[in-house]
Backbone as a printed PyTorch tensor [residue, N CA C, xyz], in Angstrom:
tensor([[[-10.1660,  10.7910,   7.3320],
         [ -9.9170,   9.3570,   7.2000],
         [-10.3870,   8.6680,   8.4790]],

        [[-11.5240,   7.5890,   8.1900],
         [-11.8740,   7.0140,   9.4960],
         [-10.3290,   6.1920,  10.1990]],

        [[-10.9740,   6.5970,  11.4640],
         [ -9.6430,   5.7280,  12.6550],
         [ -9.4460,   4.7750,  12.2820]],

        [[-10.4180,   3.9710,  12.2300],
         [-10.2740,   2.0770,  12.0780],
         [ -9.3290,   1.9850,  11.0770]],

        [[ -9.8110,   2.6880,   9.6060],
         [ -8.9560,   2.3040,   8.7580],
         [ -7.6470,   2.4490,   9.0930]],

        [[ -6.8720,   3.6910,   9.4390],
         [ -5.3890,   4.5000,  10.0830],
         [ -5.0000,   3.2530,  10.5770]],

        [[ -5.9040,   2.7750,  11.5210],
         [ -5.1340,   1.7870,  12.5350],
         [ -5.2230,   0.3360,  12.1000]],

        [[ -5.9410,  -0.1730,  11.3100],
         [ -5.6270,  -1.1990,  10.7660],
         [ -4.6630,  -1.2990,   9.7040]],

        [[ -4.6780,  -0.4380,   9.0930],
         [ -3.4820,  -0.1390,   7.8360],
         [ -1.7620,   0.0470,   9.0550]],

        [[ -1.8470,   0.6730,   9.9950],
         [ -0.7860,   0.8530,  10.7860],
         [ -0.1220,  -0.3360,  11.4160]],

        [[ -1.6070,  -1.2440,  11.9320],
         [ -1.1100,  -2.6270,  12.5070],
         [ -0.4380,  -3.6790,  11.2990]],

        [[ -1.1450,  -3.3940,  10.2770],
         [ -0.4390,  -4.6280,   9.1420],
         [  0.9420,  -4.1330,   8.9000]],

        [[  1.2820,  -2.9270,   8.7570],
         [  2.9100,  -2.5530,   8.3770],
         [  3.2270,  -3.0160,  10.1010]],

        [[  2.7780,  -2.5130,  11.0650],
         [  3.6020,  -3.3830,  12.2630],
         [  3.8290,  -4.7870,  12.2470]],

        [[  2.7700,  -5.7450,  11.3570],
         [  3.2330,  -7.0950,  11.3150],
         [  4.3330,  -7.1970,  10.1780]],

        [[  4.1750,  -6.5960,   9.2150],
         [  5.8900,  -6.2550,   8.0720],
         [  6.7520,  -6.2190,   8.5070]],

        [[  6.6700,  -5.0600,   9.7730],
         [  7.7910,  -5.2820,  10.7370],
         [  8.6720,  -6.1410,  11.2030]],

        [[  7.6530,  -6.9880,  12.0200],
         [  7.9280,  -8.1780,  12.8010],
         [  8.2100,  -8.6990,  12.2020]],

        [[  8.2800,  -9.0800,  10.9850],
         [  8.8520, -10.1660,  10.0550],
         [  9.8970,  -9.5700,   9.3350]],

        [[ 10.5540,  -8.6440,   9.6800],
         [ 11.6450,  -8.0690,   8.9010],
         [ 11.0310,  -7.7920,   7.6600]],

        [[ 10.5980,  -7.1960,   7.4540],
         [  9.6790,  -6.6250,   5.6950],
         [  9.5680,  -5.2230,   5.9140]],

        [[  9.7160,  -4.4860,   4.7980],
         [  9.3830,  -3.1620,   4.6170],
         [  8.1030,  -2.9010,   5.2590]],

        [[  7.9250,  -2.1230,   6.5170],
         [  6.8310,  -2.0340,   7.1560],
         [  5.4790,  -1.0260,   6.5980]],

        [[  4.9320,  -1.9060,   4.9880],
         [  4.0120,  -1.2830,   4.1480],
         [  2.6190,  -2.1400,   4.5200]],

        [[  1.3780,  -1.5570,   5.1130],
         [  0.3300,  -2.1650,   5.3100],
         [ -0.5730,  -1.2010,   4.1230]],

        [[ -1.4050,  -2.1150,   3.5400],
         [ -2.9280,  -1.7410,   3.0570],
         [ -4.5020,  -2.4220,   3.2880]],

        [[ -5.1930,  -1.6850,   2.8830],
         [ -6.6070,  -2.5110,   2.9130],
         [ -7.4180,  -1.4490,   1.5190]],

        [[ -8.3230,  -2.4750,   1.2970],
         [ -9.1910,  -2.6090,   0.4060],
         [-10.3560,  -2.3010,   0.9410]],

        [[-10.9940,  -0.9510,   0.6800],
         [-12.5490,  -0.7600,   1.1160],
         [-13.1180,  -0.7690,   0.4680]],

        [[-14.8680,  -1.2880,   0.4580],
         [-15.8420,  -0.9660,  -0.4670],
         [-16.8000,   0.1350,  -0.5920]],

        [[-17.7380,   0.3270,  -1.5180],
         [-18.5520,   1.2830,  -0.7950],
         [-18.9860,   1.6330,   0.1530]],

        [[-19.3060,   0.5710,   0.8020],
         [-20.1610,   0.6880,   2.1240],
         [-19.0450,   1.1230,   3.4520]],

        [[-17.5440,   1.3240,   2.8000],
         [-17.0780,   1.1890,   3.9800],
         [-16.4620,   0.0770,   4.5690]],

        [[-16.3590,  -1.2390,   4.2100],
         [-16.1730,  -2.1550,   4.6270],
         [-14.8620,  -2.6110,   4.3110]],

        [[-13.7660,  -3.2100,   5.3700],
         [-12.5600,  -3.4000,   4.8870],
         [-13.0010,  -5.1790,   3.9900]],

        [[-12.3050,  -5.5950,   2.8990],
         [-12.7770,  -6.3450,   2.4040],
         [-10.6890,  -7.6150,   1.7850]],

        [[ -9.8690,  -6.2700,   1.7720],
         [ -8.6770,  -7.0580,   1.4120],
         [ -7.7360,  -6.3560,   2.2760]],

        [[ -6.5050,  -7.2440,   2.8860],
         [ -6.2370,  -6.1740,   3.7960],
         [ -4.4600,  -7.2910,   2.9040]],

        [[ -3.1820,  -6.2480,   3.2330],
         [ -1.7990,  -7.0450,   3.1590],
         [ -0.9420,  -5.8390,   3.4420]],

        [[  0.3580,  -6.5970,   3.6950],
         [  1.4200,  -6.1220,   4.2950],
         [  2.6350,  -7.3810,   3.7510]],

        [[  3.5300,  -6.1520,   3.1900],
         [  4.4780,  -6.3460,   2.2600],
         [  5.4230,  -8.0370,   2.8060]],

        [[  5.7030,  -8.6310,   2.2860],
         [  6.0280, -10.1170,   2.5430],
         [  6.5210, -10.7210,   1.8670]],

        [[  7.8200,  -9.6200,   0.3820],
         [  8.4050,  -9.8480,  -0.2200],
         [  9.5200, -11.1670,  -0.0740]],

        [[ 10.6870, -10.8640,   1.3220],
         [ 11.3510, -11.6070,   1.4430],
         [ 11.2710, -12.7050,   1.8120]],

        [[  9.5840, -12.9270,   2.8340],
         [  9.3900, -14.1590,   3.5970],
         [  8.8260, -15.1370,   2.3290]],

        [[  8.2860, -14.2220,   1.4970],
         [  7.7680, -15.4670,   0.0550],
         [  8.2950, -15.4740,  -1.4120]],

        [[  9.9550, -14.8150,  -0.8620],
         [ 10.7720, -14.6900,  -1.9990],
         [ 10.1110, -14.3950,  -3.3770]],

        [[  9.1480, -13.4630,  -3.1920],
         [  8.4580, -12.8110,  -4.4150],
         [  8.4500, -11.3140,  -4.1480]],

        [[  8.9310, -11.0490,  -5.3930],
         [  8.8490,  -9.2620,  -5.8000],
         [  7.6650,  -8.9090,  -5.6010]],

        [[  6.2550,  -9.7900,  -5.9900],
         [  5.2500,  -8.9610,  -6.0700],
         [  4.3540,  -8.9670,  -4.7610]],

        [[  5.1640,  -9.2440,  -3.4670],
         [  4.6240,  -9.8490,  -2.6360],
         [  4.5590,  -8.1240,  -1.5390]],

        [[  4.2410,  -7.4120,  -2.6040],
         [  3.7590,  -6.1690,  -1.6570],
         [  2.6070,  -6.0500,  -1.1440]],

        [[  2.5660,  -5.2500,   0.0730],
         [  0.9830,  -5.0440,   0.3360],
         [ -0.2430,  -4.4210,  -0.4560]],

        [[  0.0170,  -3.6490,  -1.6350],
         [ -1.4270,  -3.2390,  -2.4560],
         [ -2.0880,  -4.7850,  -2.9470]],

        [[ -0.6870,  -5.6220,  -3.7220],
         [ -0.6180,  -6.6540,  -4.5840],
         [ -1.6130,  -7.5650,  -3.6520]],

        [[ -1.4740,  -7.7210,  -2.3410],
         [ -2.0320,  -8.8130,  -1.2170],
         [ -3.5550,  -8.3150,  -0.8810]],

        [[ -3.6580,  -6.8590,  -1.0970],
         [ -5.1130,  -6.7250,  -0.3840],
         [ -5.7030,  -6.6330,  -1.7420]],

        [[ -5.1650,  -6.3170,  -2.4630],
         [ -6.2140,  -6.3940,  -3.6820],
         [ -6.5560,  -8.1220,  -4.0630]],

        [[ -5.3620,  -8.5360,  -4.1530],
         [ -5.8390, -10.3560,  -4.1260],
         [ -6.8250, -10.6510,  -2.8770]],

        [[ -6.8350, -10.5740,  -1.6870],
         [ -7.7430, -10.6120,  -1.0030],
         [ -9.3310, -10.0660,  -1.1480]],

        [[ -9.1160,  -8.8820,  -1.7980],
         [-10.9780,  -8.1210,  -2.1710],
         [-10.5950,  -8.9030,  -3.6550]],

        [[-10.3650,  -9.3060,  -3.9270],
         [-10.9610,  -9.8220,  -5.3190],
         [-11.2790, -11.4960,  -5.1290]],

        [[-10.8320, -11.9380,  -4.2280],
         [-11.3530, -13.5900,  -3.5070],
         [-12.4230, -13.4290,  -3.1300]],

        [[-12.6580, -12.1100,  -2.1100],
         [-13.5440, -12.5270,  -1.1890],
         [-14.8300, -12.2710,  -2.5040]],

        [[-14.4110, -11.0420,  -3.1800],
         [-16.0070, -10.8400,  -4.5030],
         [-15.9540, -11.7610,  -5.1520]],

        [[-15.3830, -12.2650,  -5.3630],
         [-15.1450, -13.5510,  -6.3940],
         [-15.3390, -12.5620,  -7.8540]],

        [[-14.6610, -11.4120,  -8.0280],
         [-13.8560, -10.9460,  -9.3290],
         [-12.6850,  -9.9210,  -9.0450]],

        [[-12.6910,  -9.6750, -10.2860],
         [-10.8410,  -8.7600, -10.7100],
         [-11.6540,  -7.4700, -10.4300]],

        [[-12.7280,  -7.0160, -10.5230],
         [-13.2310,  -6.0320, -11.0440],
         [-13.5140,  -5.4830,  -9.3890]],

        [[-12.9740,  -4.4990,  -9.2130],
         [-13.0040,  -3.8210,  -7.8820],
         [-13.6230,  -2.3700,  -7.6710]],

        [[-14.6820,  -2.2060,  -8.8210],
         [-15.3770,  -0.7050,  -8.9030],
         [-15.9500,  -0.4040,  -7.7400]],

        [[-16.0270,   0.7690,  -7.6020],
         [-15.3450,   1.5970,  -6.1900],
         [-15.4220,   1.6120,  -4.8760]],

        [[-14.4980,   0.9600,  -5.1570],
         [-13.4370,   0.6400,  -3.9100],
         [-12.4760,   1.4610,  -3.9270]],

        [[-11.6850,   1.3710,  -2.4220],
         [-10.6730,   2.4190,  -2.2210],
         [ -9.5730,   1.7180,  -1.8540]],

        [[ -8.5580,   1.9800,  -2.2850],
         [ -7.1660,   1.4480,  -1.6390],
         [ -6.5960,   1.8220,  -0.3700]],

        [[ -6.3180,   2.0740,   0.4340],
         [ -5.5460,   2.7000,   1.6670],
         [ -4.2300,   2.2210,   1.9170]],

        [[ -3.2400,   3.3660,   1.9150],
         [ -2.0230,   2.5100,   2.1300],
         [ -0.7700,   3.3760,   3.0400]],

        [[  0.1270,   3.0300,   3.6510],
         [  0.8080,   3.6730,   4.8400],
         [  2.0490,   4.9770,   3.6970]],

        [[  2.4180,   4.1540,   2.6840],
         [  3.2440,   4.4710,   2.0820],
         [  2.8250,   4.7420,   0.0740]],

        [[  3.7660,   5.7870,  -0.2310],
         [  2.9340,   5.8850,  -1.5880],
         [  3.5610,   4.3740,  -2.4700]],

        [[  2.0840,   4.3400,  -2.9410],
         [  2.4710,   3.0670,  -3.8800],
         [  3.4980,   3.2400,  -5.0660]],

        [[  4.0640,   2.0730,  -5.3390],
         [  5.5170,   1.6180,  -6.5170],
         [  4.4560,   1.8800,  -8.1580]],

        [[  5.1570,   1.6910,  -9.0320],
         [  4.4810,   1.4250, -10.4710],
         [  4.0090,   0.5310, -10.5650]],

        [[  4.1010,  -0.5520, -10.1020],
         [  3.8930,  -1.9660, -10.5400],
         [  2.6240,  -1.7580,  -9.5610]],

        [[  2.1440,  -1.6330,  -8.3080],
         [  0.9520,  -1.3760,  -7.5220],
         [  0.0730,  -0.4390,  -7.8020]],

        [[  0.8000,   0.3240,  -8.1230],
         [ -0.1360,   1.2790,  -9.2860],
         [ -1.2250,   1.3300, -10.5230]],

        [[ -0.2450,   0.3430, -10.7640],
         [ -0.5670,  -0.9490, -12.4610],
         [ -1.5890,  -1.7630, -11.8520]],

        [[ -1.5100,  -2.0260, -10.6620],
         [ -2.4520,  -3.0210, -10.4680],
         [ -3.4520,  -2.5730,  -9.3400]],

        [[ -3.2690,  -1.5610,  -9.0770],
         [ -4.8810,  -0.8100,  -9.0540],
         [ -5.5940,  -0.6190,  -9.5240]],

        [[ -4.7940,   0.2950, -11.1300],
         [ -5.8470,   0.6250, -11.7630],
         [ -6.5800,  -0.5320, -12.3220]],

        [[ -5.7720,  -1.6350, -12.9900],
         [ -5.9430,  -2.6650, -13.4110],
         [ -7.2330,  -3.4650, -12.9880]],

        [[ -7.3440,  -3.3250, -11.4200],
         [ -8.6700,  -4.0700, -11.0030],
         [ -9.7860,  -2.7590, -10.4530]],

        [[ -9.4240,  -1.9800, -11.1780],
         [-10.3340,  -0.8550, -11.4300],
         [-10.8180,  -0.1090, -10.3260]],

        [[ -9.7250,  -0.0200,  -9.3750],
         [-10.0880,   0.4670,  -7.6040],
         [-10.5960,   1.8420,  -7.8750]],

        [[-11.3110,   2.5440,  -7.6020],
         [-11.6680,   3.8050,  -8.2400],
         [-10.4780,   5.0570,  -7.6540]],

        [[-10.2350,   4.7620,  -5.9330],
         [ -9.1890,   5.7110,  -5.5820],
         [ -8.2140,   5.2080,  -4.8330]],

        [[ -7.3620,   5.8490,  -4.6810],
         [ -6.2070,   5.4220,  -3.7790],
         [ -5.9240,   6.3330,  -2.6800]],

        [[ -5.6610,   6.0140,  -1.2520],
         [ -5.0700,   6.8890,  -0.6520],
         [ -3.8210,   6.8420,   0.3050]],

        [[ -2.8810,   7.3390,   0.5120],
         [ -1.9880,   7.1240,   1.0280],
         [ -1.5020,   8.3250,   2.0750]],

        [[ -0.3900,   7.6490,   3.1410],
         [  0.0260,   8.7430,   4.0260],
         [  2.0830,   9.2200,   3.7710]],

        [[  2.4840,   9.3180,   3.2010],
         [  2.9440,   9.2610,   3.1520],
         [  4.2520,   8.6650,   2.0280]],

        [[  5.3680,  10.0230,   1.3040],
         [  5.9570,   9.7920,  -0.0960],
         [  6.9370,   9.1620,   0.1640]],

        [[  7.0300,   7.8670,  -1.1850],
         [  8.6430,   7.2430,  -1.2910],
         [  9.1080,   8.1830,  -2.7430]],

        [[ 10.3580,   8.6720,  -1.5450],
         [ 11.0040,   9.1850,  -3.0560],
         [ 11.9140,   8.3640,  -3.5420]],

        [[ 12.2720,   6.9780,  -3.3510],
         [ 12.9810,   6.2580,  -3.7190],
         [ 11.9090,   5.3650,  -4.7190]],

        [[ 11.0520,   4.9040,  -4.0810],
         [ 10.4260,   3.9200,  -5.2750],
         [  8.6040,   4.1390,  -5.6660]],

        [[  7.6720,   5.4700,  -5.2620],
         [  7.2740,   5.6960,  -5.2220],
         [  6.3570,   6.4720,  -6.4630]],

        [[  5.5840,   6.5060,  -7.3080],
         [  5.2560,   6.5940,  -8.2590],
         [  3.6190,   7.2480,  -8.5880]],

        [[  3.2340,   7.9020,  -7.7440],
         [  2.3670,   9.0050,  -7.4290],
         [  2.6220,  10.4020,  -7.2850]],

        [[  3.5320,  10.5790,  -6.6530],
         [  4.5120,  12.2620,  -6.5240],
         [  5.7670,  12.0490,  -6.6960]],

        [[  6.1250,  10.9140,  -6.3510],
         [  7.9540,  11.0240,  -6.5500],
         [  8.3500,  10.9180,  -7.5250]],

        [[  7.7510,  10.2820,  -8.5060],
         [  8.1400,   9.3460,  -9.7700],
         [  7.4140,  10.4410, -11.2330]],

        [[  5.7530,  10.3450, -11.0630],
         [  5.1940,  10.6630, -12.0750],
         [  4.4550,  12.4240, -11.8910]],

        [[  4.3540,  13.0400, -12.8120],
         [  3.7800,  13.9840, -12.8950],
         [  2.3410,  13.6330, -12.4970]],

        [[  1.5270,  14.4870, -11.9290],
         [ -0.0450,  14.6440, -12.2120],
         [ -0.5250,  14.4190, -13.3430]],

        [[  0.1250,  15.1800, -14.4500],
         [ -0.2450,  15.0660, -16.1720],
         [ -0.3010,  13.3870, -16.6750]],

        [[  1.4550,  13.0860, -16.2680],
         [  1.1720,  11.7530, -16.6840],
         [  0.2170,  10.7990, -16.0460]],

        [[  0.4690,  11.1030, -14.3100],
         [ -1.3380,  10.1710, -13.9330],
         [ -2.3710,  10.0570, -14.5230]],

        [[ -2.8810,  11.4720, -14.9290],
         [ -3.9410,  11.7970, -15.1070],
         [ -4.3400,  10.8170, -17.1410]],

        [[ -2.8350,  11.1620, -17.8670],
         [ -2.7730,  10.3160, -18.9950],
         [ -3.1790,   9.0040, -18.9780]],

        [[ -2.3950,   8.3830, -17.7920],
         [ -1.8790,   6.8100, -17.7270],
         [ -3.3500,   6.3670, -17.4260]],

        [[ -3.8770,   6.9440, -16.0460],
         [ -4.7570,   6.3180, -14.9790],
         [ -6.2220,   7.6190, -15.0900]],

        [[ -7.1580,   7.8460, -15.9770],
         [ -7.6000,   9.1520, -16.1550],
         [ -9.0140,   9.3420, -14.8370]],

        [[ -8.8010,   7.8070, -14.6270],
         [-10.4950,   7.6100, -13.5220],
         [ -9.5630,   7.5080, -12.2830]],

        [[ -8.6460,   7.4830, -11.7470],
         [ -7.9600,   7.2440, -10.6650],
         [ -7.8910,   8.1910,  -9.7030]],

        [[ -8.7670,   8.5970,  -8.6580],
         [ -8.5120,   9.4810,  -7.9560],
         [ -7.3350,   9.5210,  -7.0960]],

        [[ -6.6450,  10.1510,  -6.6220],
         [ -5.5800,   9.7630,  -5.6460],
         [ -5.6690,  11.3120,  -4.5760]],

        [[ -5.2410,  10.6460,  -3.5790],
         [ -5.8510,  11.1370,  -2.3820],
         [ -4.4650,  11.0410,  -1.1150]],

        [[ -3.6390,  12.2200,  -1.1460],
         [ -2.7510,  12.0510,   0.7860],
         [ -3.2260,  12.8690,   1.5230]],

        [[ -3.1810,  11.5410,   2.6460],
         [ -3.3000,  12.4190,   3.7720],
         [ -2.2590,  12.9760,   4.7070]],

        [[ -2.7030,  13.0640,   5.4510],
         [ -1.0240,  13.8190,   6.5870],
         [ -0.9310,  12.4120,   7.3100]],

        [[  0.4540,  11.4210,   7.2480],
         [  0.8280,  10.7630,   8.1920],
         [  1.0610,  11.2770,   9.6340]],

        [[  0.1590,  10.3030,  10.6440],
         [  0.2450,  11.0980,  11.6480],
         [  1.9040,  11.1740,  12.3370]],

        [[  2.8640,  10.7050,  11.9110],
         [  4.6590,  10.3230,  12.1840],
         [  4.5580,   8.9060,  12.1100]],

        [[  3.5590,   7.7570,  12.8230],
         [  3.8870,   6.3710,  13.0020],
         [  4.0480,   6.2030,  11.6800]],

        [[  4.1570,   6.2060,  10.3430],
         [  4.5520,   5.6410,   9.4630],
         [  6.2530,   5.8340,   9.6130]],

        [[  6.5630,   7.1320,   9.1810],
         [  7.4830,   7.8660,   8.8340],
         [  8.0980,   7.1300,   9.9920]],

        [[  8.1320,   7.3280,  11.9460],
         [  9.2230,   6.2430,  12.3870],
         [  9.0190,   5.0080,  12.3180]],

        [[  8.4040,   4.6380,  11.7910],
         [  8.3510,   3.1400,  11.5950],
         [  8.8540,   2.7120,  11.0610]],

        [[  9.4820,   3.2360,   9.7350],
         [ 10.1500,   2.8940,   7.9910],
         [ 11.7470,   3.0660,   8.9560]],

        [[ 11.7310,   4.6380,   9.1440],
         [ 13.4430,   5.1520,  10.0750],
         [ 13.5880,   3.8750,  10.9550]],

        [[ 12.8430,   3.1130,  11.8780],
         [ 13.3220,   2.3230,  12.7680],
         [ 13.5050,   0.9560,  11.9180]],

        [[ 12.8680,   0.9100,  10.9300],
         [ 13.0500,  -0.4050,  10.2360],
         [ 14.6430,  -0.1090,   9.6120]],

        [[ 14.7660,   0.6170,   8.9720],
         [ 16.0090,   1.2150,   7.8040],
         [ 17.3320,   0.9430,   8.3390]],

        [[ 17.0100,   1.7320,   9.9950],
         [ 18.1540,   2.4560,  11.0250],
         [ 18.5630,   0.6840,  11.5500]],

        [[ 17.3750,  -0.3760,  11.8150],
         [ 18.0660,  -1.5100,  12.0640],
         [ 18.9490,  -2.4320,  10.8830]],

        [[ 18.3010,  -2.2690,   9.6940],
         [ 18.8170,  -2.6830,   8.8280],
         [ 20.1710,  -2.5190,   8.8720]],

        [[ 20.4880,  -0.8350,   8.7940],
         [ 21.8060,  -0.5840,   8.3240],
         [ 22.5460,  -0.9260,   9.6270]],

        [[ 22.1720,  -0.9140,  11.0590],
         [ 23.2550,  -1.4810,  11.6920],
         [ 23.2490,  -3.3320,  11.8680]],

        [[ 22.7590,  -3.7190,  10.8790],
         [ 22.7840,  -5.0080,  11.1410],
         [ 23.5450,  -5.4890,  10.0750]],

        [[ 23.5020,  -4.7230,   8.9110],
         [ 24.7020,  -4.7890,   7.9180],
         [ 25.9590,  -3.6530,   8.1980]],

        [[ 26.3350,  -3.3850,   9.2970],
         [ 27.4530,  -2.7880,   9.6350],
         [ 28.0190,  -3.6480,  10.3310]],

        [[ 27.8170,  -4.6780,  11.3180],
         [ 27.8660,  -5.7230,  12.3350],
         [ 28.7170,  -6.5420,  11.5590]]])
């Protein structure tokens, strides 16, 4: 996995952060390589459910092409994507996805669905983890760990 990408996908969940948001960054590459949609989850600041980061960089690569149609392109993302981001990958026809790292709480690539059923649901969808290098994994713990002592307070 090129650096740039790691670290731009790392800096957008650090801005999730900063805004109190589930610290989930993605980007949108094209063939060539080129980051083209980039988001980070911004559910609570725009009181929308769908205001995750796949949902934001894919709206972003589909502005900048001026279509829905996102043939192959790659997703990149810190955390495994939900169903509903899933849905809307395949949906704008990203050819693969890759991620660092499993939610077994809301996660829907390994936590959620079989391979079989991927392979049913989504049959062109490559999906692709890599090894988080830890900055995801403490990033989510330091987000969580403030949460819960801020609702203990």
């Amino acid at each position: 996995m090129d650096k740039t990408i790691v670290n731009t996908v790392a800096k957008l969940a650090q801005s999730a952060f900063v805004k109190k948001e589930v610290p989930i960054g993605a980007v949108v590459i094209d063939a060539q390589g080129i980051i083209i949609g980039r988001g980070y989850n911004r559910i609570h600041g725009h009181k929308d459910a769908t205001e995750h980061a796949e949902v934001r960089a894919i709206k972003q690569a589909t502005k900048r092409l001026r279509d829905w149609r996102l043939d192959n392109c790659q997703l990149v993302v810190n955390v495994e994507p939900c169903l509903m981001c899933l849905g809307a990958i395949a949906n704008s026809r990203i050819g693969q996805v890759t991620y660092f790292l499993a939610d077994p709480a809301f996660g829907s690539i390994e936590s959620r669905l079989t391979l079989a059923q991927l392979k049913k649901l989504f049959p062109k969808l490559i999906i692709k983890k890599v090894v988080d290098t830890g900055e995801t994994k403490a990033l989510l713990q330091q987000f969580f760990k403030q949460l819960r002592s801020k609702r203990s307070s």
